[in-house]
mmCIF file of C-alpha atoms in Angstrom:
data_model
loop_
_atom_site.group_PDB
_atom_site.id
_atom_site.type_symbol
_atom_site.label_atom_id
_atom_site.label_comp_id
_atom_site.label_asym_id
_atom_site.label_seq_id
_atom_site.Cartn_x
_atom_site.Cartn_y
_atom_site.Cartn_z
ATOM 1 C CA SER A 257 18.100 -8.213 169.683
ATOM 2 C CA THR A 258 21.497 -8.642 171.724
ATOM 3 C CA GLY A 259 21.520 -5.499 174.165
ATOM 4 C CA PHE A 260 23.046 -3.070 172.268
ATOM 5 C CA GLN A 261 21.730 0.658 172.825
ATOM 6 C CA THR A 262 23.424 4.055 171.694
ATOM 7 C CA VAL A 263 21.752 7.751 171.598
ATOM 8 C CA ILE A 264 22.940 9.471 168.629
ATOM 9 C CA ASP A 265 21.592 13.019 168.090
ATOM 10 C CA THR A 266 22.784 16.458 167.219
ATOM 11 C CA GLY A 267 23.526 17.633 170.489
ATOM 12 C CA SER A 268 27.413 16.688 170.117
ATOM 13 C CA MET A 269 27.894 16.354 166.392
ATOM 14 C CA ASP A 270 26.906 18.555 163.569
ATOM 15 C CA GLU A 271 23.589 16.584 161.603
ATOM 16 C CA ALA A 272 26.530 14.851 158.752
ATOM 17 C CA GLU A 273 28.114 13.079 161.378
ATOM 18 C CA LEU A 274 25.338 11.550 162.672
ATOM 19 C CA LEU A 275 24.064 10.322 159.198
ATOM 20 C CA ARG A 276 27.956 9.209 158.862
ATOM 21 C CA GLU A 277 27.931 7.836 162.795
ATOM 22 C CA PHE A 278 25.036 5.937 162.030
ATOM 23 C CA VAL A 279 26.314 4.294 158.742
ATOM 24 C CA ARG A 280 29.766 3.150 160.770
ATOM 25 C CA ILE A 281 26.994 1.714 163.910
ATOM 26 C CA VAL A 282 25.544 -0.142 161.108
ATOM 27 C CA ARG A 283 28.354 -1.594 159.394
ATOM 28 C CA GLU A 284 30.587 -2.194 162.632
ATOM 29 C CA ARG A 285 26.995 -3.710 164.247
ATOM 30 C CA ASP A 286 26.591 -6.109 160.747
ATOM 31 C CA PRO A 287 22.489 -6.589 161.626
ATOM 32 C CA ASP A 288 20.377 -8.814 159.581
ATOM 33 C CA VAL A 289 17.051 -6.866 159.881
ATOM 34 C CA ILE A 290 16.636 -3.115 160.779
ATOM 35 C CA GLU A 291 13.339 -2.619 161.952
ATOM 36 C CA ASN A 292 10.964 0.523 162.523
ATOM 37 C CA HIS A 293 6.953 1.870 162.635
ATOM 38 C CA ASN A 294 6.363 3.178 159.394
ATOM 39 C CA ILE A 295 9.986 2.676 158.682
ATOM 40 C CA PHE A 296 9.547 2.657 154.503
ATOM 41 C CA GLU A 297 6.328 5.574 154.805
ATOM 42 C CA PHE A 298 9.174 7.535 156.705
ATOM 43 C CA ASP A 299 12.466 6.907 158.295
ATOM 44 C CA ILE A 300 13.846 5.926 155.292
ATOM 45 C CA GLN A 301 12.639 8.269 153.027
ATOM 46 C CA PHE A 302 13.955 11.169 155.537
ATOM 47 C CA VAL A 303 17.433 9.319 155.817
ATOM 48 C CA ILE A 304 17.369 9.102 152.536
ATOM 49 C CA GLU A 305 16.642 13.160 151.745
ATOM 50 C CA ARG A 306 19.333 14.541 154.168
ATOM 51 C CA ALA A 307 22.081 12.302 153.239
ATOM 52 C CA LYS A 308 20.934 13.286 149.751
ATOM 53 C CA ALA A 309 21.381 17.237 150.959
ATOM 54 C CA LEU A 310 24.293 17.014 153.088
ATOM 55 C CA GLY A 311 26.261 14.843 150.443
ATOM 56 C CA VAL A 312 26.845 11.767 152.324
ATOM 57 C CA PRO A 313 26.876 8.281 150.669
ATOM 58 C CA LEU A 314 24.414 5.876 152.636
ATOM 59 C CA PRO A 315 26.435 2.294 152.100
ATOM 60 C CA LEU A 316 24.424 0.712 154.409
ATOM 61 C CA GLY A 317 23.900 -2.846 152.508
ATOM 62 C CA ARG A 318 26.108 -5.719 153.167
ATOM 63 C CA ASP A 319 27.796 -5.444 149.369
ATOM 64 C CA GLY A 320 28.563 -1.320 150.352
ATOM 65 C CA ARG A 321 25.521 -0.153 148.355
ATOM 66 C CA GLY A 322 22.281 2.251 149.349
ATOM 67 C CA PHE A 323 18.692 1.949 149.887
ATOM 68 C CA VAL A 324 17.163 0.236 146.696
ATOM 69 C CA LYS A 325 13.346 1.276 146.143
ATOM 70 C CA SER A 326 10.466 -0.462 144.668
ATOM 71 C CA THR A 327 6.733 -0.783 144.536
ATOM 72 C CA ASP A 328 4.949 -3.478 146.386
ATOM 73 C CA ASN A 329 2.115 -4.829 147.897
ATOM 74 C CA LEU A 330 0.870 -5.312 151.400
ATOM 75 C CA LYS A 331 -2.217 -7.723 151.202
ATOM 76 C CA LEU A 332 -4.301 -6.664 153.965
ATOM 77 C CA GLY A 333 -7.958 -9.466 153.811
ATOM 78 C CA GLU A 334 -9.533 -8.967 150.247
ATOM 79 C CA ARG A 335 -7.651 -5.657 149.523
ATOM 80 C CA ASN A 336 -4.061 -5.066 148.672
ATOM 81 C CA GLU A 337 -2.326 -1.286 150.166
ATOM 82 C CA ARG A 338 0.639 -0.791 147.669
ATOM 83 C CA PHE A 339 3.534 1.117 149.293
ATOM 84 C CA THR A 340 7.547 2.003 148.773
ATOM 85 C CA ARG A 341 9.176 -1.066 149.507
ATOM 86 C CA TYR A 342 12.928 -0.212 150.351
ATOM 87 C CA ARG A 343 16.076 -2.873 150.402
ATOM 88 C CA LEU A 344 19.645 -3.311 151.463
ATOM 89 C CA VAL A 345 21.168 -6.570 150.200
ATOM 90 C CA GLY A 346 21.897 -8.658 152.456
ATOM 91 C CA ARG A 347 19.732 -7.182 155.123
ATOM 92 C CA GLU A 348 15.534 -7.496 155.250
ATOM 93 C CA ILE A 349 13.512 -4.152 156.618
ATOM 94 C CA ILE A 350 10.623 -4.984 158.711
ATOM 95 C CA ASP A 351 7.773 -2.419 159.241
ATOM 96 C CA THR A 352 5.857 -3.074 162.518
ATOM 97 C CA LEU A 353 3.314 -0.737 160.770
ATOM 98 C CA HIS A 354 2.090 -3.943 158.533
ATOM 99 C CA ALA A 355 1.598 -5.809 161.433
ATOM 100 C CA ALA A 356 -0.267 -4.078 162.598
ATOM 101 C CA LYS A 357 -2.589 -2.885 159.708
ATOM 102 C CA ARG A 358 -2.647 -7.181 159.279
ATOM 103 C CA PHE A 359 -3.921 -7.501 162.757
ATOM 104 C CA SER A 360 -6.224 -4.479 161.957
ATOM 105 C CA SER A 361 -7.899 -6.444 159.541
ATOM 106 C CA ILE A 362 -8.953 -9.064 161.546
ATOM 107 C CA GLN A 363 -9.148 -7.576 164.835
ATOM 108 C CA ARG A 364 -11.233 -4.486 164.362
ATOM 109 C CA ASP A 365 -11.607 -2.365 167.481
ATOM 110 C CA LEU A 366 -7.396 -1.422 166.726
ATOM 111 C CA ARG A 367 -9.029 1.872 165.203
ATOM 112 C CA SER A 368 -5.235 3.379 164.805
ATOM 113 C CA ARG A 369 -2.018 1.535 164.237
ATOM 114 C CA GLY A 370 -0.146 4.377 165.308
ATOM 115 C CA LEU A 371 3.123 3.411 167.072
ATOM 116 C CA LYS A 372 1.759 4.938 170.560
ATOM 117 C CA GLN A 373 -1.938 4.305 170.297
ATOM 118 C CA VAL A 374 -1.284 0.357 169.404
ATOM 119 C CA ALA A 375 1.653 0.282 172.479
ATOM 120 C CA GLN A 376 -1.750 1.200 174.240
ATOM 121 C CA TYR A 377 -3.970 -0.857 172.823
ATOM 122 C CA PHE A 378 -1.840 -3.827 173.731
ATOM 123 C CA GLY A 379 -1.132 -2.833 177.352
ATOM 124 C CA PHE A 380 2.922 -1.843 176.815
ATOM 125 C CA ALA A 381 3.010 1.555 176.803
ATOM 126 C CA ARG A 382 4.984 2.672 180.056
ATOM 127 C CA ASP A 383 3.531 4.717 182.645
ATOM 128 C CA ASP A 384 6.346 6.862 182.432
ATOM 129 C CA ARG A 385 6.215 7.106 178.359
ATOM 130 C CA GLU A 386 6.783 10.407 176.709
ATOM 131 C CA TYR A 387 4.618 11.683 174.728
ATOM 132 C CA VAL A 388 5.561 14.548 172.255
ATOM 133 C CA PRO A 389 3.307 15.772 169.108
ATOM 134 C CA GLY A 390 5.535 14.885 165.600
ATOM 135 C CA ALA A 391 5.564 19.056 165.071
ATOM 136 C CA GLU A 392 6.984 19.875 168.635
ATOM 137 C CA ILE A 393 10.111 17.273 168.220
ATOM 138 C CA TRP A 394 13.348 19.434 166.653
ATOM 139 C CA SER A 395 11.815 22.602 169.050
ATOM 140 C CA THR A 396 12.046 20.209 172.109
ATOM 141 C CA PHE A 397 15.255 18.830 171.563
ATOM 142 C CA GLN A 398 16.318 22.911 171.125
ATOM 143 C CA THR A 399 14.877 23.199 174.634
ATOM 144 C CA ASP A 400 14.934 19.927 176.794
ATOM 145 C CA PRO A 401 17.434 17.460 174.498
ATOM 146 C CA ASP A 402 16.582 14.936 177.125
ATOM 147 C CA ARG A 403 12.823 14.661 177.080
ATOM 148 C CA ILE A 404 13.740 13.660 173.037
ATOM 149 C CA ARG A 405 15.911 11.211 173.881
ATOM 150 C CA ARG A 406 13.066 9.715 176.264
ATOM 151 C CA TYR A 407 10.449 9.872 173.797
ATOM 152 C CA ALA A 408 12.993 7.890 171.212
ATOM 153 C CA SER A 409 14.588 5.013 173.584
ATOM 154 C CA HIS A 410 10.399 4.424 174.376
ATOM 155 C CA ASP A 411 9.903 4.357 170.601
ATOM 156 C CA VAL A 412 12.799 1.614 170.204
ATOM 157 C CA GLU A 413 11.318 0.116 173.151
ATOM 158 C CA GLU A 414 7.259 -0.442 171.941
ATOM 159 C CA VAL A 415 9.202 -1.332 168.394
ATOM 160 C CA ASP A 416 10.591 -3.896 169.988
ATOM 161 C CA GLU A 417 7.461 -5.080 171.898
ATOM 162 C CA LEU A 418 5.188 -5.150 169.034
ATOM 163 C CA SER A 419 7.471 -7.055 167.156
ATOM 164 C CA ARG A 420 7.793 -9.614 169.722
ATOM 165 C CA LEU A 421 4.253 -9.950 169.831
ATOM 166 C CA LEU A 422 3.007 -9.474 166.182
ATOM 167 C CA MET A 423 6.486 -10.658 164.376
ATOM 168 C CA ALA A 424 7.171 -13.557 166.346
#
């Protein structure tokens, strides 16, 4: 929301350094909100697992502690969907996938709730949007890191657009 952008990847540092740099940036920038699409079921779990494997602490809460895990429910029309929620003291974590699920429970023609499909549905996917299948991201990064940087940047732009549209 302030225009700050940066890209950190293992092209210039090892994975443990990348995680430490991520923590440094979050603590320095001190955001109220951390947001992504499918952040609860993928991103946070991935970061926690990699940090644990590499022995890197994740003091991302304003109190200097890491993620707290709990089970929660997402209300979707007449049904509830259980999910794993992560919390950080002093920060709100928002998953735009939940907003897409809520929207699609009312507007039934949104069939897929993946970020790329939602961006296409709402018409804010860029014409030059970089697409890379998930299973090919690492191998593509090894041969064409700039392509993956574009892909990741386009993801961030789409999450921002989706948030502005459905979470206003």
